[in-house]
GROMACS .gro file of C-alpha atoms in nm:
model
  282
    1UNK     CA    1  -3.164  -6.782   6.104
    2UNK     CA    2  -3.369  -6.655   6.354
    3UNK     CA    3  -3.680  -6.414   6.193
    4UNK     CA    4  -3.900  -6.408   6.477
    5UNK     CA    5  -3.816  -6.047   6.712
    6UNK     CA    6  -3.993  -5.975   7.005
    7UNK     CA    7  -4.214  -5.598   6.972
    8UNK     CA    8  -3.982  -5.302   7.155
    9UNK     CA    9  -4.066  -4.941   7.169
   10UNK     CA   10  -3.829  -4.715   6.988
   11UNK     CA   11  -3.630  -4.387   7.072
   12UNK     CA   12  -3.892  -4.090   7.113
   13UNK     CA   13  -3.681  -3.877   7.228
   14UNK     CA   14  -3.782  -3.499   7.127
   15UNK     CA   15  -4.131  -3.603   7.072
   16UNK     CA   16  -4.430  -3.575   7.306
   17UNK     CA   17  -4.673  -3.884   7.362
   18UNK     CA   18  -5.006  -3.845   7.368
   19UNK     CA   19  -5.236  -3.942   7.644
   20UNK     CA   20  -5.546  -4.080   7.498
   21UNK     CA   21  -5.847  -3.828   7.571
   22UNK     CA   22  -6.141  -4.082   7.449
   23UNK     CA   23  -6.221  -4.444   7.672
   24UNK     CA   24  -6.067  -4.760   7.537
   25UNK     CA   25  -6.208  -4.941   7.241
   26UNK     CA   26  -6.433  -5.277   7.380
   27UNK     CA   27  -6.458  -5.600   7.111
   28UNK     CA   28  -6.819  -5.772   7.104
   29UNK     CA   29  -6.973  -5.992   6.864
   30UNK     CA   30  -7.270  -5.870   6.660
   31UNK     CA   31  -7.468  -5.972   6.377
   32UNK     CA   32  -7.383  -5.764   6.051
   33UNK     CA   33  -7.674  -5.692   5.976
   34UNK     CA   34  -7.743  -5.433   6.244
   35UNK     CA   35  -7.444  -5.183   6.144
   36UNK     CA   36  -7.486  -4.870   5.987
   37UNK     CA   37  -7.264  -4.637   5.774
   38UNK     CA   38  -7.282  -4.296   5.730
   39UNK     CA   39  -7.236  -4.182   5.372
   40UNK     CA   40  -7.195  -3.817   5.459
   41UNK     CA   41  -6.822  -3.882   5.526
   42UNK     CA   42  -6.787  -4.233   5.360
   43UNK     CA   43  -6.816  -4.319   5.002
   44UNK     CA   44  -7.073  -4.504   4.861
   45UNK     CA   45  -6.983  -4.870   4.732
   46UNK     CA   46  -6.882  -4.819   4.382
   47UNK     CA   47  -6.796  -5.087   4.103
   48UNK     CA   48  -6.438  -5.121   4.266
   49UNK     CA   49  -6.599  -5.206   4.608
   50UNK     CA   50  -6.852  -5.458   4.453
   51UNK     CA   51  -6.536  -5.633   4.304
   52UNK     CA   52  -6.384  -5.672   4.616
   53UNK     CA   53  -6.681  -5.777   4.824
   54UNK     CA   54  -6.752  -6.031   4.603
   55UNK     CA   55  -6.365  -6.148   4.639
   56UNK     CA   56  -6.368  -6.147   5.005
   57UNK     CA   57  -6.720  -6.399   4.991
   58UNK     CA   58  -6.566  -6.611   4.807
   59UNK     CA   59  -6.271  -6.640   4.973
   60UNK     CA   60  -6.380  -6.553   5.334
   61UNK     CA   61  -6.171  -6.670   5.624
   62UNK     CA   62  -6.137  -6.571   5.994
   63UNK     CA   63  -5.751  -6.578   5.956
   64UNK     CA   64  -5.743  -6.287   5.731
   65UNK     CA   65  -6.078  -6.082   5.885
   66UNK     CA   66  -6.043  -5.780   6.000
   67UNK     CA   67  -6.256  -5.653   6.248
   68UNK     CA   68  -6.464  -5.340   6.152
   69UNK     CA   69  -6.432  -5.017   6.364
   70UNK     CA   70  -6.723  -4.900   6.490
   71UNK     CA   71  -6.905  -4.650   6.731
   72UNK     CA   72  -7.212  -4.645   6.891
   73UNK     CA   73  -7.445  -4.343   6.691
   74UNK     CA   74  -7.794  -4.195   6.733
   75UNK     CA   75  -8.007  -4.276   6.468
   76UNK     CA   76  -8.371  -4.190   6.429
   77UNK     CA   77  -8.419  -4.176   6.810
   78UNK     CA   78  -8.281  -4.500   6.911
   79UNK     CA   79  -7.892  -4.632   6.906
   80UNK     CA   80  -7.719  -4.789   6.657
   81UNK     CA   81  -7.343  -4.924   6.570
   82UNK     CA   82  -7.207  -4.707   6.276
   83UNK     CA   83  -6.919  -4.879   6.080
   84UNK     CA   84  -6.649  -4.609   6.090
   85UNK     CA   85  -6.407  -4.881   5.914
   86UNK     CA   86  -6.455  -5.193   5.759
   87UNK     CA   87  -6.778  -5.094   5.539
   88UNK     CA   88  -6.623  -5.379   5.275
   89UNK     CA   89  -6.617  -5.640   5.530
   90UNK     CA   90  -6.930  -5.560   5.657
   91UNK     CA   91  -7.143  -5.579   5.312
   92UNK     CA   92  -6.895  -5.905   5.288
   93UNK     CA   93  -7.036  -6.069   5.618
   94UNK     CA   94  -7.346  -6.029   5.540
   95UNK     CA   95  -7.338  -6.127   5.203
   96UNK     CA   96  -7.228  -6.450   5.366
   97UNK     CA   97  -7.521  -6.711   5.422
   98UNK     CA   98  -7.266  -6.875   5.669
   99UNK     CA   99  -7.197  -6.608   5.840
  100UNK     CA  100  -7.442  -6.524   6.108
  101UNK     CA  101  -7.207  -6.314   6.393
  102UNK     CA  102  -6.844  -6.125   6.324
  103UNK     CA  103  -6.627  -5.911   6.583
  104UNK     CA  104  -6.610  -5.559   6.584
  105UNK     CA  105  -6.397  -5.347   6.767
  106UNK     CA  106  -6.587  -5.009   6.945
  107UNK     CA  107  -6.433  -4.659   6.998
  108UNK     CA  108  -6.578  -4.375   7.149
  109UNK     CA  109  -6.712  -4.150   6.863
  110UNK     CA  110  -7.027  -4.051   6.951
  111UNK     CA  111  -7.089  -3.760   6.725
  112UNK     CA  112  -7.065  -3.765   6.296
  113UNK     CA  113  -6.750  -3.519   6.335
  114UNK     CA  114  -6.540  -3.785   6.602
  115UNK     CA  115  -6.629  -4.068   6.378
  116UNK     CA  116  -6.497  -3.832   6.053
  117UNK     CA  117  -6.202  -3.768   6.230
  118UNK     CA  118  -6.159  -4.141   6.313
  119UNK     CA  119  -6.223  -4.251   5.986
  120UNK     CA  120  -5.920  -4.018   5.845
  121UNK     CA  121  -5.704  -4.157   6.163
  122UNK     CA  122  -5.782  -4.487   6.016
  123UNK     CA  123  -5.728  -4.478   5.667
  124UNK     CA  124  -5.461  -4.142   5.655
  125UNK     CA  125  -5.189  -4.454   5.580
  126UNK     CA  126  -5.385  -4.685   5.386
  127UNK     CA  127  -5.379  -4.765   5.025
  128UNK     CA  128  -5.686  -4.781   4.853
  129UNK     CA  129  -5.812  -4.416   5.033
  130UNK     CA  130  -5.774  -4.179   4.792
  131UNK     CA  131  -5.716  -3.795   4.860
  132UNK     CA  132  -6.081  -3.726   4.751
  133UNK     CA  133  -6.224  -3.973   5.037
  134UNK     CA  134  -6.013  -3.831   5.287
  135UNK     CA  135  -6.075  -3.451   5.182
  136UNK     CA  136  -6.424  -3.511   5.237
  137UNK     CA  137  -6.441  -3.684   5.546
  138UNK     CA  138  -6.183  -3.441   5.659
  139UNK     CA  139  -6.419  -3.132   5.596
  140UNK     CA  140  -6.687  -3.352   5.826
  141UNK     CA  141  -6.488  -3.356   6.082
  142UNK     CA  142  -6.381  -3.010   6.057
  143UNK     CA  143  -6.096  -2.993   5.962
  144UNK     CA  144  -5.939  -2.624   5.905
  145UNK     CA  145  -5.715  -2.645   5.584
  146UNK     CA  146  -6.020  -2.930   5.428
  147UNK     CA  147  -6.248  -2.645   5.471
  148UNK     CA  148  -6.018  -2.313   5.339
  149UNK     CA  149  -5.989  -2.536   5.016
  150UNK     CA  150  -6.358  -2.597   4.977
  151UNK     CA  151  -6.439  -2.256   5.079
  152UNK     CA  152  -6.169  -2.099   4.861
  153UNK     CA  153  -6.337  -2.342   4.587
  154UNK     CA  154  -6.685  -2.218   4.656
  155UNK     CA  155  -6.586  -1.865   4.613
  156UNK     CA  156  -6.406  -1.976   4.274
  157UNK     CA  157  -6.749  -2.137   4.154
  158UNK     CA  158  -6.562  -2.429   4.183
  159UNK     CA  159  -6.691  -2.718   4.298
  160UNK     CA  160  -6.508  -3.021   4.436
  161UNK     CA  161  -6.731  -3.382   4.353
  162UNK     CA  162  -6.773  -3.605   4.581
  163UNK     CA  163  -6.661  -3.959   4.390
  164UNK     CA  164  -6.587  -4.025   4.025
  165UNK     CA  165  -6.871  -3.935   3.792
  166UNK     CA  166  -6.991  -4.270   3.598
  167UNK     CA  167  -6.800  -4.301   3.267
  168UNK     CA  168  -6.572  -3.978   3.441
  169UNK     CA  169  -6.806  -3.775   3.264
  170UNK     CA  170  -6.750  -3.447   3.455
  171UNK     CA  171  -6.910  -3.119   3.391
  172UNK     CA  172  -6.734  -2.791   3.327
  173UNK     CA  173  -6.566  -2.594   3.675
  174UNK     CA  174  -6.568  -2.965   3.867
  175UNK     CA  175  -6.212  -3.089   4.017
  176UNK     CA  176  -6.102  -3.374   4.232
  177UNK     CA  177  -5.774  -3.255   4.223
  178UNK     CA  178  -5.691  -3.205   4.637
  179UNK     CA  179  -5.391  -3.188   4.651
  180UNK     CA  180  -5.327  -2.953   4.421
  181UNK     CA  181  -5.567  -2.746   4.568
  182UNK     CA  182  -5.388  -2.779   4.897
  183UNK     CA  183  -5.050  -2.709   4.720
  184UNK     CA  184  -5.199  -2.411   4.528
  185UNK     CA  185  -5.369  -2.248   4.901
  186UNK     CA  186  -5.057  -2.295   5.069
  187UNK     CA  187  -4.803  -2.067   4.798
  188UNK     CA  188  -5.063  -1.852   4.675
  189UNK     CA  189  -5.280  -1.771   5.001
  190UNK     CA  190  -5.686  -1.831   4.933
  191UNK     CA  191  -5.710  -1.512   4.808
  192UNK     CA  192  -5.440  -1.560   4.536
  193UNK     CA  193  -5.558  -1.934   4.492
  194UNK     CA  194  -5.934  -1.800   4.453
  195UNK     CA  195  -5.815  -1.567   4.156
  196UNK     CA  196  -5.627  -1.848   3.980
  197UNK     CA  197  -5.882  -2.095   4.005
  198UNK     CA  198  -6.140  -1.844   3.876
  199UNK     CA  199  -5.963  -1.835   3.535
  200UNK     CA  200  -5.966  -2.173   3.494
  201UNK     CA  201  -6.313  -2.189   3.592
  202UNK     CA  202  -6.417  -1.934   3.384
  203UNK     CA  203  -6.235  -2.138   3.090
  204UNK     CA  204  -6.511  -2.410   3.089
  205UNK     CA  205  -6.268  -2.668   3.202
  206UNK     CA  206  -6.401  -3.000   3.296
  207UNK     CA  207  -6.268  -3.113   3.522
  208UNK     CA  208  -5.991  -2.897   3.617
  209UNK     CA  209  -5.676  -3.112   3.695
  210UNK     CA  210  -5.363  -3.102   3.866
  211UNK     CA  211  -5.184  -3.014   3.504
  212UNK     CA  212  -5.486  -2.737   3.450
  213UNK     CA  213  -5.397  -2.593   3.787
  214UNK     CA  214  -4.978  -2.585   3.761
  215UNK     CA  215  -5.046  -2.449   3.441
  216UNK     CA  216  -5.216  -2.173   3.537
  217UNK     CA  217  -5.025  -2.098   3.860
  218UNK     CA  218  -4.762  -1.996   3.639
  219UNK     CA  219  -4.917  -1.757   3.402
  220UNK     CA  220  -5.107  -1.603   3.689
  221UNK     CA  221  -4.813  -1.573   3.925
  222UNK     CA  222  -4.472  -1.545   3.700
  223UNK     CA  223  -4.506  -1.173   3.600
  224UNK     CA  224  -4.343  -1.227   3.290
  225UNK     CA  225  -4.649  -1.377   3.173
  226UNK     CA  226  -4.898  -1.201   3.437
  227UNK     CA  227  -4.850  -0.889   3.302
  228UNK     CA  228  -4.919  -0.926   2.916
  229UNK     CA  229  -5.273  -1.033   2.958
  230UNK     CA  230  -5.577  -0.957   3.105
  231UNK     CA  231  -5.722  -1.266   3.364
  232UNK     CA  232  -6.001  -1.270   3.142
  233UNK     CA  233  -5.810  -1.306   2.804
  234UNK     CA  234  -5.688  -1.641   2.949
  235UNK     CA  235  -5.981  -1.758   3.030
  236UNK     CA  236  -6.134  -1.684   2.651
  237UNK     CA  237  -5.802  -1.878   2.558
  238UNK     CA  238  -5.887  -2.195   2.757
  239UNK     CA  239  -6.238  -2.191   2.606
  240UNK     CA  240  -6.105  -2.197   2.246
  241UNK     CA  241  -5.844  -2.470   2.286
  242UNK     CA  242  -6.067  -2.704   2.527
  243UNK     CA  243  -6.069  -2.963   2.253
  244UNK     CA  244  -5.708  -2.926   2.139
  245UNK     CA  245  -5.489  -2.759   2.377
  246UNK     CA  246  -5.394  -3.165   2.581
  247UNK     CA  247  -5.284  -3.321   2.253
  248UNK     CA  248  -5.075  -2.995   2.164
  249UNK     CA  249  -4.922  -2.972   2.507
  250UNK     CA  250  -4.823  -3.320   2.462
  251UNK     CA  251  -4.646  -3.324   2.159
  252UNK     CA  252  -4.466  -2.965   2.235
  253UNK     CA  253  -4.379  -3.169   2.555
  254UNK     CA  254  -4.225  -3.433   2.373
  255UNK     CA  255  -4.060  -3.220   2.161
  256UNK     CA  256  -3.884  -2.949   2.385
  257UNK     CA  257  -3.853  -3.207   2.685
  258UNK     CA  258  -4.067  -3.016   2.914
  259UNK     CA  259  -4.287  -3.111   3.165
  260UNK     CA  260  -4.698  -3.162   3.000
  261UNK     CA  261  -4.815  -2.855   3.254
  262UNK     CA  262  -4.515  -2.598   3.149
  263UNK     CA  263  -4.608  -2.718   2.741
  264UNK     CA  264  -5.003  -2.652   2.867
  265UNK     CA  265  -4.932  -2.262   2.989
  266UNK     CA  266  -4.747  -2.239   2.674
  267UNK     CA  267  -5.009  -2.332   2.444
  268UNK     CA  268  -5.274  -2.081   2.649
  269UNK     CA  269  -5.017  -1.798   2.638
  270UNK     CA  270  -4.951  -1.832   2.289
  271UNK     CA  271  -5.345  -1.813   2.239
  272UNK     CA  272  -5.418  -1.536   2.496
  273UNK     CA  273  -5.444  -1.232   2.363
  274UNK     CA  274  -5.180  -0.980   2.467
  275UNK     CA  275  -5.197  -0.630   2.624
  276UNK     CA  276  -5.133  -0.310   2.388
  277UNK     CA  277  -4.809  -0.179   2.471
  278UNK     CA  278  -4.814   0.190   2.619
  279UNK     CA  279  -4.640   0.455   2.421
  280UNK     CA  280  -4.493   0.734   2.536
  281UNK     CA  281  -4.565   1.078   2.448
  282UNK     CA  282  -4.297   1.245   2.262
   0.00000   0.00000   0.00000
């Protein structure tokens, strides 16, 4: 059976292509040593990272190398080659004592918002990039909706970390949760987003998570529960069962067959204390 097939374009019909607007990318050979990175955009190396440079050392080999994306960058008055992909393989290379050269590939990014953008072109498909790398590269590079959520965050007193605290030790109103964030903006507006967020801020939450979030989207937002509480109730609520409310969301979970979030506004309602009910004069 034949396996091998020769590349063909596809059908793209009802699309429009796009005529590249930057100068074609160049491959050289440099020596590894004289790359840069740019951690406004880019994460730092973490534990992860050290795991897998030291697994590409060991095993290097030019059949499997990747060439690094790069772009030439001003730095302190003279010009350098920033690594806008391939920081592992990089570190790797020179890590290397037998490797003295490597090939890189350059685009044209001159500025730190092209090279965000290209690093989000390059790793928007990838595994391995989570949401939280591309969020903040995205924000670098300007990106509108990146910067409504951190904006809509900032006005929540919320604030969105950069990486993984050591030992994910986080302190209270911090979230990494992006896309939830995204999500939440998108059916709520920023103002209505803002407001829920605040509440959960306000709760001493730490971090706030994608459960913390669905949770309260739907006491803030279903007016069956919206309107027997006061915003600020819920928050006192969240504050009194920060060490207990998880496990009991779990179990009632478990028990009713409910998603952990829908069990997690059930728990805070329950807690929250209610509005008085107005009477009527007779």
């Amino acid at each position: 059976m034949n396996t091998k097939q020769k590349i063909a374009g596809i059908d793209v019909t009802g699309i429009v292509a796009a005529k590249p607007t930057t100068g074609e990318p160049i491959c050289e050979w440099v020596d590894p040593r004289s790359l840069y990175v740019d951690h406004e955009y880019q994460r730092k190396v973490g534990e992860k990272g050290l795991r897998q440079i030291r697994r590409i050392v060991q095993n290097f080999c030019w059949a499997k190398f990747k060439p690094p994306v790069c772009a030439y960058s001003d730095h302190e008055g003279r010009t350098v080659l920033m690594v806008l992909d391939g920081q592992h393989t990089a570190i790797a290379a020179v890590s290397n004592p037998y490797i003295n050269m490597i090939p890189i590939m350059i685009v044209d990014a001159p500025d730190t918002q092209s090279q965000a953008s290209a690093f989000v072109g390059q790793n928007t498909e990838r595994v391995g990039v989570t949401p939280l790398q591309l969020h903040q590269a995205s924000v670098v590079a300007g990106d509108p909706e990146a910067q409504t959520v951190e904006l809509v965050c900032a006005r929540a007193n919320v604030k969105i970390v950069k990486s993984v605290p050591g030992g994910a030790k986080y302190q209270p109103r911090e979230t990494i949760a992006i896309s939830s964030l995204r999500g939440l903006i998108d059916r709520h507006s920023a103002p209505g987003a803002r407001r829920i967020l605040e509440v959960l801020a306000d709760g001493g939450l730490s971090p706030i998570t994608s459960q913390h979030i669905k949770a309260g989207e739907l006491l803030m937002s279903d007016k069956e529960y919206a309107s027997r509480f006061e915003p600020a109730d819920l928050s006192i609520a969240i504050g009194e069962l920060f060490l207990t409310a998880e496990d009991e969301a779990k179990t009632f979970a478990h028990m009713n067959r409910i998603p952990v979030w829908r069990a997690l506004a059930a728990v805070w309602f329950r807690k929250t204390r209610k509005k008085k009910a107005m009477r009527l004069a007779s």
